[in-house]
PDB file of N, CA and C in Angstrom:
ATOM      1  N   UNK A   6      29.451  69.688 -87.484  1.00  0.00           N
ATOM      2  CA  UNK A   6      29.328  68.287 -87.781  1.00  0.00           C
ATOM      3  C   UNK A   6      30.011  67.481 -86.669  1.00  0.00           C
ATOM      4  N   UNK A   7      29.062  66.625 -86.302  1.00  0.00           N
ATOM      5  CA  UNK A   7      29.869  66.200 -85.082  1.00  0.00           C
ATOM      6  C   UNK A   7      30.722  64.495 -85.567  1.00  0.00           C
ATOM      7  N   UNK A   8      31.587  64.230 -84.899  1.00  0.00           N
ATOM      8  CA  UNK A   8      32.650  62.913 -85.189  1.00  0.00           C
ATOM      9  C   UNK A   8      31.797  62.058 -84.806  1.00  0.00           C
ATOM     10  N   UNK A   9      32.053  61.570 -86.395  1.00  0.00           N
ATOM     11  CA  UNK A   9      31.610  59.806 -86.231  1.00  0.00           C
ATOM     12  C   UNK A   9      31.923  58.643 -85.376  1.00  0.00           C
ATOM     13  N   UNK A  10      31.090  58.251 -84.677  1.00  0.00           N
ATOM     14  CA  UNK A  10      31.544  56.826 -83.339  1.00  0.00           C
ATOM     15  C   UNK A  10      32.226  56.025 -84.362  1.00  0.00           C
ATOM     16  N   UNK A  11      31.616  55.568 -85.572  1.00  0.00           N
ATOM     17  CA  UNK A  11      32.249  54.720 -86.210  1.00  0.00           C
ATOM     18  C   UNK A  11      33.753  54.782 -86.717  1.00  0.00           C
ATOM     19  N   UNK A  12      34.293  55.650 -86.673  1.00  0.00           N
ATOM     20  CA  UNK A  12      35.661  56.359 -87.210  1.00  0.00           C
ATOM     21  C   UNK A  12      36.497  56.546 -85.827  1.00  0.00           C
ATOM     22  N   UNK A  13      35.784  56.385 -84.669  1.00  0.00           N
ATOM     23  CA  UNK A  13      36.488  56.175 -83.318  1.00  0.00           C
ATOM     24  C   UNK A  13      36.954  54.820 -82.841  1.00  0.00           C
ATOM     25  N   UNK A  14      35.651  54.033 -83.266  1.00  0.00           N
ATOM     26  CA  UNK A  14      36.009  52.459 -82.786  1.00  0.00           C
ATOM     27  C   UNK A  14      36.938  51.950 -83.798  1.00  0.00           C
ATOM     28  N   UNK A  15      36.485  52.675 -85.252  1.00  0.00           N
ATOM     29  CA  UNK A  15      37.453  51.243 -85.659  1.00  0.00           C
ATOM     30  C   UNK A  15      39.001  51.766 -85.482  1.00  0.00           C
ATOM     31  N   UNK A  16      39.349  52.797 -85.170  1.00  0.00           N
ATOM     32  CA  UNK A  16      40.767  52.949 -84.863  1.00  0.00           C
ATOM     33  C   UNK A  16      41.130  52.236 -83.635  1.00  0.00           C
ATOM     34  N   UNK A  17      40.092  52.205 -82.852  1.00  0.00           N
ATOM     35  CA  UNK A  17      40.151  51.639 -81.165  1.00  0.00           C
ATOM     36  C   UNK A  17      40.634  50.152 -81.376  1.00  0.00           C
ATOM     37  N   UNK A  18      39.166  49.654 -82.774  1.00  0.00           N
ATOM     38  CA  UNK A  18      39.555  48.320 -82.976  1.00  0.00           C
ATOM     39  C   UNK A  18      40.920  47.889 -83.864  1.00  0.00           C
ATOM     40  N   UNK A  19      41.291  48.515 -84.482  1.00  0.00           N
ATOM     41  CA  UNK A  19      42.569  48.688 -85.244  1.00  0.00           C
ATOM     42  C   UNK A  19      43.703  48.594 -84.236  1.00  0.00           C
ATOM     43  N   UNK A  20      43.822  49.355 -83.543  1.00  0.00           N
ATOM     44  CA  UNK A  20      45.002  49.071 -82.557  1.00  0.00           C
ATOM     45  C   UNK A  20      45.158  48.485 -81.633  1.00  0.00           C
ATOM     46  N   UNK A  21      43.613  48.262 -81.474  1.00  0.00           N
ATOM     47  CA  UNK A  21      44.013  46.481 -80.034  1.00  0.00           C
ATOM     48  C   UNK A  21      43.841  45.318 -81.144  1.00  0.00           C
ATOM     49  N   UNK A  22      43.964  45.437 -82.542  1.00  0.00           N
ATOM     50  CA  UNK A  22      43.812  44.177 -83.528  1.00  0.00           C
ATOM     51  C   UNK A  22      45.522  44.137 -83.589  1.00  0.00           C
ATOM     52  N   UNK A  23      46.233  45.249 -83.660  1.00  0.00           N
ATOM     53  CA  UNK A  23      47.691  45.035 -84.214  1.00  0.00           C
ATOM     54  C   UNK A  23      48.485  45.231 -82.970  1.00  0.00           C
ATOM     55  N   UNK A  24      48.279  45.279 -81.257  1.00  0.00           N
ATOM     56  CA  UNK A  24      48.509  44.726 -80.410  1.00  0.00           C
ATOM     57  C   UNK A  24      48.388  43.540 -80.456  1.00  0.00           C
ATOM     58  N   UNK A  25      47.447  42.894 -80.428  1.00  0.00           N
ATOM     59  CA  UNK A  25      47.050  41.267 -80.330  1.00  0.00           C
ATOM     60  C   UNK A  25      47.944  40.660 -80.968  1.00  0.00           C
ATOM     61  N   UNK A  26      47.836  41.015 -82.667  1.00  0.00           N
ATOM     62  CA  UNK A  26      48.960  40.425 -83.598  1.00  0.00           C
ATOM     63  C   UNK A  26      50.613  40.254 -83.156  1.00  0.00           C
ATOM     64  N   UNK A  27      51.201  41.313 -82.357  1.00  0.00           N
ATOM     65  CA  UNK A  27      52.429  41.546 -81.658  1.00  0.00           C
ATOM     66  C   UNK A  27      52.536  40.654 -80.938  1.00  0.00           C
ATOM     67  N   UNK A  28      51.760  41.053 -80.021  1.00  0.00           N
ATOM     68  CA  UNK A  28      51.573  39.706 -78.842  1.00  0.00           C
ATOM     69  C   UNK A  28      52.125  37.978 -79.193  1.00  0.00           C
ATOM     70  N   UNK A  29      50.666  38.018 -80.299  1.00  0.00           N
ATOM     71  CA  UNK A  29      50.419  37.095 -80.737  1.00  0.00           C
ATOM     72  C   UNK A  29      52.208  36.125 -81.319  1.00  0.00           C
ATOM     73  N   UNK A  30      52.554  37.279 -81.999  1.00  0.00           N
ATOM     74  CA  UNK A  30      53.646  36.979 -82.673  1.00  0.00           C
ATOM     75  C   UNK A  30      54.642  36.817 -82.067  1.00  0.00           C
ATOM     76  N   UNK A  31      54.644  37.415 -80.835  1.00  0.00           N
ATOM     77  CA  UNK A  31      56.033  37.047 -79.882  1.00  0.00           C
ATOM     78  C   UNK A  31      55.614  35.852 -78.402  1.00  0.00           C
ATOM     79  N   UNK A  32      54.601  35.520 -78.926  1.00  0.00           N
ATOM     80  CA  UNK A  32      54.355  34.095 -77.904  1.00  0.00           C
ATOM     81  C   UNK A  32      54.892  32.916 -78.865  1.00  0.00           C
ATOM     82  N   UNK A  33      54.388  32.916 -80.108  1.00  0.00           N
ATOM     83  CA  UNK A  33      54.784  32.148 -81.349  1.00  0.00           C
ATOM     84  C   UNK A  33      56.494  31.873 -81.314  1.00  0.00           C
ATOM     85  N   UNK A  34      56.942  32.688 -80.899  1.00  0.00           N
ATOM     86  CA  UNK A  34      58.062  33.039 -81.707  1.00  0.00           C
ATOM     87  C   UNK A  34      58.654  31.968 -80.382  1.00  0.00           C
ATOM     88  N   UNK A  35      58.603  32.458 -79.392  1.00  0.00           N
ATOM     89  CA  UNK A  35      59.066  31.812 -77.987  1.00  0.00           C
ATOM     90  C   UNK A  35      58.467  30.101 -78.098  1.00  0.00           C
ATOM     91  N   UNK A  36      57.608  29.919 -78.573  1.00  0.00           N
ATOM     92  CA  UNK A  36      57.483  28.571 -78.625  1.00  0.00           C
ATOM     93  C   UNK A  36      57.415  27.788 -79.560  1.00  0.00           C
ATOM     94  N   UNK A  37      58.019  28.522 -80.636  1.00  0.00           N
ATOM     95  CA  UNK A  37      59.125  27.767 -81.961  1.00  0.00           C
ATOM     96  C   UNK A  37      60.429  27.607 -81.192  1.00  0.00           C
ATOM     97  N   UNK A  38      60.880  28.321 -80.519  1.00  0.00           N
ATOM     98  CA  UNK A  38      62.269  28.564 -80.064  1.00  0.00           C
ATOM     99  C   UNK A  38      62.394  27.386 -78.899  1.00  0.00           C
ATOM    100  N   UNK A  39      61.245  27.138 -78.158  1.00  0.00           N
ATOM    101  CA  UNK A  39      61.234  25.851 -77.302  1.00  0.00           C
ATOM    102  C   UNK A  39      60.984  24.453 -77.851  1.00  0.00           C
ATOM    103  N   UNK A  40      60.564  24.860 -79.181  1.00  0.00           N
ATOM    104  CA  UNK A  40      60.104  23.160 -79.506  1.00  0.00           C
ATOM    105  C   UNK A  40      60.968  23.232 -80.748  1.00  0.00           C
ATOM    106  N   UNK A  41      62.043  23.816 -80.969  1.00  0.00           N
ATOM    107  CA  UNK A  41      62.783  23.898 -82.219  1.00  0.00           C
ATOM    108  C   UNK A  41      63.557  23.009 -81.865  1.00  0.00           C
ATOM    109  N   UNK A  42      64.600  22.352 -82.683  1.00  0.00           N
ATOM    110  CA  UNK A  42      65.715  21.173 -82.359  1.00  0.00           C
ATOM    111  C   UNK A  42      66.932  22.183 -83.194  1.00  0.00           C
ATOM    112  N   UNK A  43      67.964  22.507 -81.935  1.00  0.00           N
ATOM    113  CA  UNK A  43      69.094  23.450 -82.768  1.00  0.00           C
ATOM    114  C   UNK A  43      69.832  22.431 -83.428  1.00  0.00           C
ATOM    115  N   UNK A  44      69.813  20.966 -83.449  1.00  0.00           N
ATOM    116  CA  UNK A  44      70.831  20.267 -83.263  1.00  0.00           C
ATOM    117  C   UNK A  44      71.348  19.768 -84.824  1.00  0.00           C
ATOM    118  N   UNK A  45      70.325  19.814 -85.791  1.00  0.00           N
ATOM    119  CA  UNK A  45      70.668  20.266 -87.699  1.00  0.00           C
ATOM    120  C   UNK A  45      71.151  21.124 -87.858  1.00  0.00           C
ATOM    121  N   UNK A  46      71.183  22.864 -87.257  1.00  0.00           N
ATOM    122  CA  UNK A  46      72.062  23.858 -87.272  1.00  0.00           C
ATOM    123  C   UNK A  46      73.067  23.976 -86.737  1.00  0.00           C
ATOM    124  N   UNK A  47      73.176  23.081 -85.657  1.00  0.00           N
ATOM    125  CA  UNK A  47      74.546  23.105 -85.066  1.00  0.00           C
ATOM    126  C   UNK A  47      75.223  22.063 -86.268  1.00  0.00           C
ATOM    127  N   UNK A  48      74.769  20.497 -86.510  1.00  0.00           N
ATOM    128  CA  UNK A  48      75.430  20.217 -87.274  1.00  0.00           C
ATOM    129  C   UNK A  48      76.446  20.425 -88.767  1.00  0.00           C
ATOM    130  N   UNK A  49      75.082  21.898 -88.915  1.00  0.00           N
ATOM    131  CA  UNK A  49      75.753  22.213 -90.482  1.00  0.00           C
ATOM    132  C   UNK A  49      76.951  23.225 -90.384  1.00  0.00           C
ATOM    133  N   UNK A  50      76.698  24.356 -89.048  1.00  0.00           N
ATOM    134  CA  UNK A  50      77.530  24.981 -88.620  1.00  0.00           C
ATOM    135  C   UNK A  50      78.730  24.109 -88.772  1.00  0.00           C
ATOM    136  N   UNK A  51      78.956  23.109 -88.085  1.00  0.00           N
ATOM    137  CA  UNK A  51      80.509  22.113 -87.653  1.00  0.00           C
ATOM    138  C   UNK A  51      80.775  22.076 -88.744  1.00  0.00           C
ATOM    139  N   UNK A  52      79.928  21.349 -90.383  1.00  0.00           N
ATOM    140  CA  UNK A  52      80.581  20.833 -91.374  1.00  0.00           C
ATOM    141  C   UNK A  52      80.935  22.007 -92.330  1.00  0.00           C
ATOM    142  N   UNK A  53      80.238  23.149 -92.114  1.00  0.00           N
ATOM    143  CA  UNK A  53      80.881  24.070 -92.845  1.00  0.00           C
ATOM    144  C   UNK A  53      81.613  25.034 -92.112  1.00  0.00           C
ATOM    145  N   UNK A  54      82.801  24.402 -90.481  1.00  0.00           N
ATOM    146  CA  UNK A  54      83.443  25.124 -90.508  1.00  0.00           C
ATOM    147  C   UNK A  54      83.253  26.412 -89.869  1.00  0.00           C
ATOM    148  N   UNK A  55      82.016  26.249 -89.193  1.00  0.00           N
ATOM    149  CA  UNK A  55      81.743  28.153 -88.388  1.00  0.00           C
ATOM    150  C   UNK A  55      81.991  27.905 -87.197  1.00  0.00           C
ATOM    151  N   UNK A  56      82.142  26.796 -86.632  1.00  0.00           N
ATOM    152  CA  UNK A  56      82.425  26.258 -85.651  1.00  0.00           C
ATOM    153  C   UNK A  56      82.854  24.646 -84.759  1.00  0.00           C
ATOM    154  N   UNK A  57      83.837  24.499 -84.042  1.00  0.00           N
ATOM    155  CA  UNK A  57      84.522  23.285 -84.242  1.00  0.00           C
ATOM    156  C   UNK A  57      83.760  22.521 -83.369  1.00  0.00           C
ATOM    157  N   UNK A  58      82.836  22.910 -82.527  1.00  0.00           N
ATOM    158  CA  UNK A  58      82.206  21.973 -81.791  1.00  0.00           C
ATOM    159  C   UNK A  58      80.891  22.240 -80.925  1.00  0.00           C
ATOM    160  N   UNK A  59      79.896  21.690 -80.668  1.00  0.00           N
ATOM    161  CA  UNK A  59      78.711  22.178 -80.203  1.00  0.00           C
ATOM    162  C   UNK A  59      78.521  23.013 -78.995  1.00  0.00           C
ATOM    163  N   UNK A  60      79.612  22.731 -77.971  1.00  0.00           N
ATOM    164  CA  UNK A  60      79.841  23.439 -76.780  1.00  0.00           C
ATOM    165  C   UNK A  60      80.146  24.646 -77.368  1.00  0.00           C
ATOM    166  N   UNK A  61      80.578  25.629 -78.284  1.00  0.00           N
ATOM    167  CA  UNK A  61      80.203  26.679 -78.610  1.00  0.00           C
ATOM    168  C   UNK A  61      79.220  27.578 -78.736  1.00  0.00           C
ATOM    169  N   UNK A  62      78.040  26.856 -79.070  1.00  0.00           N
ATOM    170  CA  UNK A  62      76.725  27.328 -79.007  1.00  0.00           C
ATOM    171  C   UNK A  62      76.001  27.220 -77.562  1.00  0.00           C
ATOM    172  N   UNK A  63      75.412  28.829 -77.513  1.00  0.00           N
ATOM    173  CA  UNK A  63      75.086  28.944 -76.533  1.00  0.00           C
ATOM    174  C   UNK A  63      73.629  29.177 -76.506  1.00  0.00           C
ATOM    175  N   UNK A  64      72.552  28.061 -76.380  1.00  0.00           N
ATOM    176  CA  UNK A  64      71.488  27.461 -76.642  1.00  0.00           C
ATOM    177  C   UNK A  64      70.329  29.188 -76.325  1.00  0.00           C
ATOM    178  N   UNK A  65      70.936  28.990 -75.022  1.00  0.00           N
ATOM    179  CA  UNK A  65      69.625  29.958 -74.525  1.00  0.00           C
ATOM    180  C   UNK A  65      70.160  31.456 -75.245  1.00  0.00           C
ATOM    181  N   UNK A  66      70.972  31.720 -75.849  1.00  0.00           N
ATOM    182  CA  UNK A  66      71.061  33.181 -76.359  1.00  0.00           C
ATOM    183  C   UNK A  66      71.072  33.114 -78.143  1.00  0.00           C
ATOM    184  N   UNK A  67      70.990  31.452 -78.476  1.00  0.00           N
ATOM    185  CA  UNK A  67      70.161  31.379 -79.753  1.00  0.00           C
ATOM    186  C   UNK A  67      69.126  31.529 -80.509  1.00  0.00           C
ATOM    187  N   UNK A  68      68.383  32.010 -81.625  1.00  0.00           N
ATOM    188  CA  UNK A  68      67.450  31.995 -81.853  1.00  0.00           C
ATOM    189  C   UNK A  68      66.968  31.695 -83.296  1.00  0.00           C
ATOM    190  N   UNK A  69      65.484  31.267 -83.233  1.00  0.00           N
ATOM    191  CA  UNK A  69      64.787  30.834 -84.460  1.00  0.00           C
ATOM    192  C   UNK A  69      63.575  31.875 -85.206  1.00  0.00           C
ATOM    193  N   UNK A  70      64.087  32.409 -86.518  1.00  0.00           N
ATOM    194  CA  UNK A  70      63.402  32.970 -86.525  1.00  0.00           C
ATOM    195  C   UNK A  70      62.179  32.658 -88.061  1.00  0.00           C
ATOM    196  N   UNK A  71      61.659  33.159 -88.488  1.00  0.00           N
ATOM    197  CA  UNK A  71      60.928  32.866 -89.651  1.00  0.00           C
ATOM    198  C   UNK A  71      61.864  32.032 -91.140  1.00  0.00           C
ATOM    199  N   UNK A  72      62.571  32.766 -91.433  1.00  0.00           N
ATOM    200  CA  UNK A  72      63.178  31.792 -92.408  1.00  0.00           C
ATOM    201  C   UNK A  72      64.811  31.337 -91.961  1.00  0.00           C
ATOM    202  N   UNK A  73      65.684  31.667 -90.662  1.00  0.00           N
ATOM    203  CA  UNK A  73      66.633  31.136 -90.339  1.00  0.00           C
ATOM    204  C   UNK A  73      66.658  30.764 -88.276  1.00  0.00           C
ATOM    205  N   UNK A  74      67.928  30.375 -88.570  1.00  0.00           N
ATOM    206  CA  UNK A  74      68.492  29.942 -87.048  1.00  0.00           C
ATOM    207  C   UNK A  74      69.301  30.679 -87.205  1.00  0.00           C
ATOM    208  N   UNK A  75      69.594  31.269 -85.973  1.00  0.00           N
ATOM    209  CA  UNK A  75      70.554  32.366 -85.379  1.00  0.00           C
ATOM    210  C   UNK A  75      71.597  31.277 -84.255  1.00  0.00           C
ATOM    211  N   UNK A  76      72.396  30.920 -84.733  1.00  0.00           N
ATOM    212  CA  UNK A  76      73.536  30.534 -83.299  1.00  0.00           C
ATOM    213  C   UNK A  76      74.333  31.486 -82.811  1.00  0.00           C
ATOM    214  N   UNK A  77      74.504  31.537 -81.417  1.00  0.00           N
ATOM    215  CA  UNK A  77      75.344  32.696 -80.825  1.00  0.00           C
ATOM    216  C   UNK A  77      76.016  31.921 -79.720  1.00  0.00           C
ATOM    217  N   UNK A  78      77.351  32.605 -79.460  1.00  0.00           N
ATOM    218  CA  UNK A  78      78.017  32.218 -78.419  1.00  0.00           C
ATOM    219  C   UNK A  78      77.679  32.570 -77.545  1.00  0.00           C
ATOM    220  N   UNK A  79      78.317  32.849 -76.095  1.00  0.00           N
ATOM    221  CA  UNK A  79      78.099  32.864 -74.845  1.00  0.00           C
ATOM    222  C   UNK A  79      78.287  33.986 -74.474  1.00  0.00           C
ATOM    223  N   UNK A  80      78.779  35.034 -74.968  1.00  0.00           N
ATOM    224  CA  UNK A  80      78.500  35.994 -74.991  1.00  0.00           C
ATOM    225  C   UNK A  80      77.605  36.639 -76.162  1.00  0.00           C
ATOM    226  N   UNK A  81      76.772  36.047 -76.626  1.00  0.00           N
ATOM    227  CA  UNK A  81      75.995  36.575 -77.674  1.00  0.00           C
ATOM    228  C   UNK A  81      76.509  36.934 -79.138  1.00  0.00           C
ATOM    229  N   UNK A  82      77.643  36.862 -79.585  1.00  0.00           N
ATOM    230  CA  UNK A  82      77.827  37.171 -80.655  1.00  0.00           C
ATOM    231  C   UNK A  82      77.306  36.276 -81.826  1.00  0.00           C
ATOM    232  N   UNK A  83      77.194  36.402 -83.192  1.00  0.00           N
ATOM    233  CA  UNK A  83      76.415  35.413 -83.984  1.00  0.00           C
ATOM    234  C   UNK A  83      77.680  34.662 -84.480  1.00  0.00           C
ATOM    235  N   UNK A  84      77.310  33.234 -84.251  1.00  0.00           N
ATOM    236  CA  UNK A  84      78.360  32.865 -85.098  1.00  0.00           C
ATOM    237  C   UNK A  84      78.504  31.844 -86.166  1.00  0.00           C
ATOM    238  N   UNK A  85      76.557  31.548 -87.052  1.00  0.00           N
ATOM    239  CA  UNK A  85      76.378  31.307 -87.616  1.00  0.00           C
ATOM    240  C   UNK A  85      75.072  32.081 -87.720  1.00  0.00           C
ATOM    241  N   UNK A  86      74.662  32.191 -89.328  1.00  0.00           N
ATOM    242  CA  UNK A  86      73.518  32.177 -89.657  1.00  0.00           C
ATOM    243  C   UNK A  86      73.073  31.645 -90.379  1.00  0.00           C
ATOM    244  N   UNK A  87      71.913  30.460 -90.609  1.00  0.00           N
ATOM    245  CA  UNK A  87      71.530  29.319 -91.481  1.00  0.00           C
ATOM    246  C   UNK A  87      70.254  29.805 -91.666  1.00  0.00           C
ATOM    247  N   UNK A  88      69.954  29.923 -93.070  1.00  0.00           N
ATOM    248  CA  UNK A  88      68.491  29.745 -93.578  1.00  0.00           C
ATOM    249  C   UNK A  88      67.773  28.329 -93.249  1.00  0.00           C
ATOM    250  N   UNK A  89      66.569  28.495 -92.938  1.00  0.00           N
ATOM    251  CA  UNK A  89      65.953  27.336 -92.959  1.00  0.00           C
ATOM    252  C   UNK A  89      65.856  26.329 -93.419  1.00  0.00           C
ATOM    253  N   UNK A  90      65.250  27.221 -94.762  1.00  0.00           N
ATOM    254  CA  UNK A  90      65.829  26.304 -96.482  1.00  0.00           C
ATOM    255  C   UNK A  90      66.604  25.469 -96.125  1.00  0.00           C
ATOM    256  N   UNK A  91      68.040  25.840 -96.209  1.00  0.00           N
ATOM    257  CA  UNK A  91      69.142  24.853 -96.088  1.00  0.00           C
ATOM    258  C   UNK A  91      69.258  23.438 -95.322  1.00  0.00           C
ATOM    259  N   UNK A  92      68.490  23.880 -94.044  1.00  0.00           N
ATOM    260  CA  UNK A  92      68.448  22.766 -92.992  1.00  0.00           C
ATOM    261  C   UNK A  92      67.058  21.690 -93.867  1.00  0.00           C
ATOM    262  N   UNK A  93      66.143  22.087 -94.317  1.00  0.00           N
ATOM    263  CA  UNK A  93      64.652  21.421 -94.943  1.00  0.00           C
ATOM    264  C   UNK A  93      65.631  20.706 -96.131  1.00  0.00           C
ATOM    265  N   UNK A  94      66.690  21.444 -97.193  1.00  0.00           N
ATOM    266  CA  UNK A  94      67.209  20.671 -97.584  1.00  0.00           C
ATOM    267  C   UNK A  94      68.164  19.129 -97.916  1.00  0.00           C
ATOM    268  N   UNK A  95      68.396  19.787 -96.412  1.00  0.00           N
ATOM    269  CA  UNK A  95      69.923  18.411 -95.715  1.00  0.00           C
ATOM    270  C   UNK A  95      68.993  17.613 -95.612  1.00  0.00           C
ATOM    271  N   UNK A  96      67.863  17.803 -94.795  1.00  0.00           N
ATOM    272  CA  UNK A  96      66.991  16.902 -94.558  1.00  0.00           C
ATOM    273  C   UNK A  96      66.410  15.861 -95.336  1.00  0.00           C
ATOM    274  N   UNK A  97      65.614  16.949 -96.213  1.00  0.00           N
ATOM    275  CA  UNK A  97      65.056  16.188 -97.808  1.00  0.00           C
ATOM    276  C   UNK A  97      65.997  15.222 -98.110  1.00  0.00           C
ATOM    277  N   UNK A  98      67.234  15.426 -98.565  1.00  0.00           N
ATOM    278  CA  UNK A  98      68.150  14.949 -99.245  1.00  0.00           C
ATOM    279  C   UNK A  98      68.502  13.635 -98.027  1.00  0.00           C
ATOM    280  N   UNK A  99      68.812  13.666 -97.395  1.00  0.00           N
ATOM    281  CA  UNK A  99      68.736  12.648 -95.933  1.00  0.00           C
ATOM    282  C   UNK A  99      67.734  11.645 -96.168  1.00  0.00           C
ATOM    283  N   UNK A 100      66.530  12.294 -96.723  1.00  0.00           N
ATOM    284  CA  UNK A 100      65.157  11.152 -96.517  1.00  0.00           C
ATOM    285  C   UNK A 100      65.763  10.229 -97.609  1.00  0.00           C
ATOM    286  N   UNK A 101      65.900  10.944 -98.677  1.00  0.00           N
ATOM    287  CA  UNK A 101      66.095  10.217-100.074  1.00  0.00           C
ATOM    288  C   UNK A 101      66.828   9.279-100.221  1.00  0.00           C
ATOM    289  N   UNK A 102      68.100  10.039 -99.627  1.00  0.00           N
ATOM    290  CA  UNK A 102      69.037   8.726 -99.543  1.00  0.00           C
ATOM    291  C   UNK A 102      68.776   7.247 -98.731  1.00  0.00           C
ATOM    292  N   UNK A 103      67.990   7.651 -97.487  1.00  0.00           N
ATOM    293  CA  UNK A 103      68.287   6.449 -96.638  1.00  0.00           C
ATOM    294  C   UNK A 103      66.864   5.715 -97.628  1.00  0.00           C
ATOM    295  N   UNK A 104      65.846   6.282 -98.511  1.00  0.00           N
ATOM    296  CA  UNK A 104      64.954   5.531 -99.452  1.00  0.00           C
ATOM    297  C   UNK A 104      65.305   4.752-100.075  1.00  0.00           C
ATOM    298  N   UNK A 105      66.314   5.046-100.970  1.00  0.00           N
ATOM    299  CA  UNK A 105      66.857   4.657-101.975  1.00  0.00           C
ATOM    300  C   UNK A 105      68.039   3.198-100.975  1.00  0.00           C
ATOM    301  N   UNK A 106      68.665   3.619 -99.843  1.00  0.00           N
ATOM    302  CA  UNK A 106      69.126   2.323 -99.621  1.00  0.00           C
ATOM    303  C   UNK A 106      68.243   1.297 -99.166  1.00  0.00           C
ATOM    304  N   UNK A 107      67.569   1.462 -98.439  1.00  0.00           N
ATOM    305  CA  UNK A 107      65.717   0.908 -98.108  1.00  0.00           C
ATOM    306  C   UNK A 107      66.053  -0.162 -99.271  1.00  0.00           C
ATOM    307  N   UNK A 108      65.362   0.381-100.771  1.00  0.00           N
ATOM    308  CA  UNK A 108      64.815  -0.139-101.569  1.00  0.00           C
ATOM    309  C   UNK A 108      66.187  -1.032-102.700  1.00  0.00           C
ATOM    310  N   UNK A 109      67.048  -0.799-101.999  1.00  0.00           N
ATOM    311  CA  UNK A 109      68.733  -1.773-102.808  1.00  0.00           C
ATOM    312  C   UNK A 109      68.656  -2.732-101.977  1.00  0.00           C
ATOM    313  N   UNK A 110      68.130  -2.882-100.466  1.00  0.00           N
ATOM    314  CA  UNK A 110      68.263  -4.200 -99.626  1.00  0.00           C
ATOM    315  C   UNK A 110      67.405  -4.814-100.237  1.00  0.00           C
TER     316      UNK A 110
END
């Protein structure tokens, strides 16, 4: 019995599909990380204390990933880790408030 072409390609196509996806996923990732704003994670870092001031963070050895921000010093160590959540929260809560004074003037 000789091997099916069809049972050849789609493995062929299977693994240049989950190359692509890799790829795919680490171009993404690099240009969340360029158009990300560290500057809500640095803030929450300061108020809770993980760190006393922004010159600590060392931008280019930081990173953003699916559900957090990674801050690292200058030699790379982590020296916060913030869920996303948290930052979408400050935020939310930010909108609301400055609404609500909006609508008292």
């Amino acid at each position: 019995m000789a091997a099916c072409p069809f049972a050849v390609l789609s493995k062929t196509v299977f693994a240049a599909s989950v190359l692509f996806a890799c790829q795919l996923g680490r171009s993404r990732n690099c240009l969340m990380t360029s158009s990300f704003s560290f500057k809500p994670a640095i803030e929450f870092a300061i108020s809770q204390d993980k760190i006393k001031h922004e010159d600590e963070v060392d931008l280019s050895k930081s990173s953003v990933g699916i559900d957090s921000v990674v801050l690292r010093n200058a030699d790379g160590v982590v020296i916060a880790s913030i869920y996303k959540r948290i930052l979408k929260e400050i935020e939310d809560s930010k909108s609301l408030e400055e609404g609500d004074q909006a609508v008292e003037s």
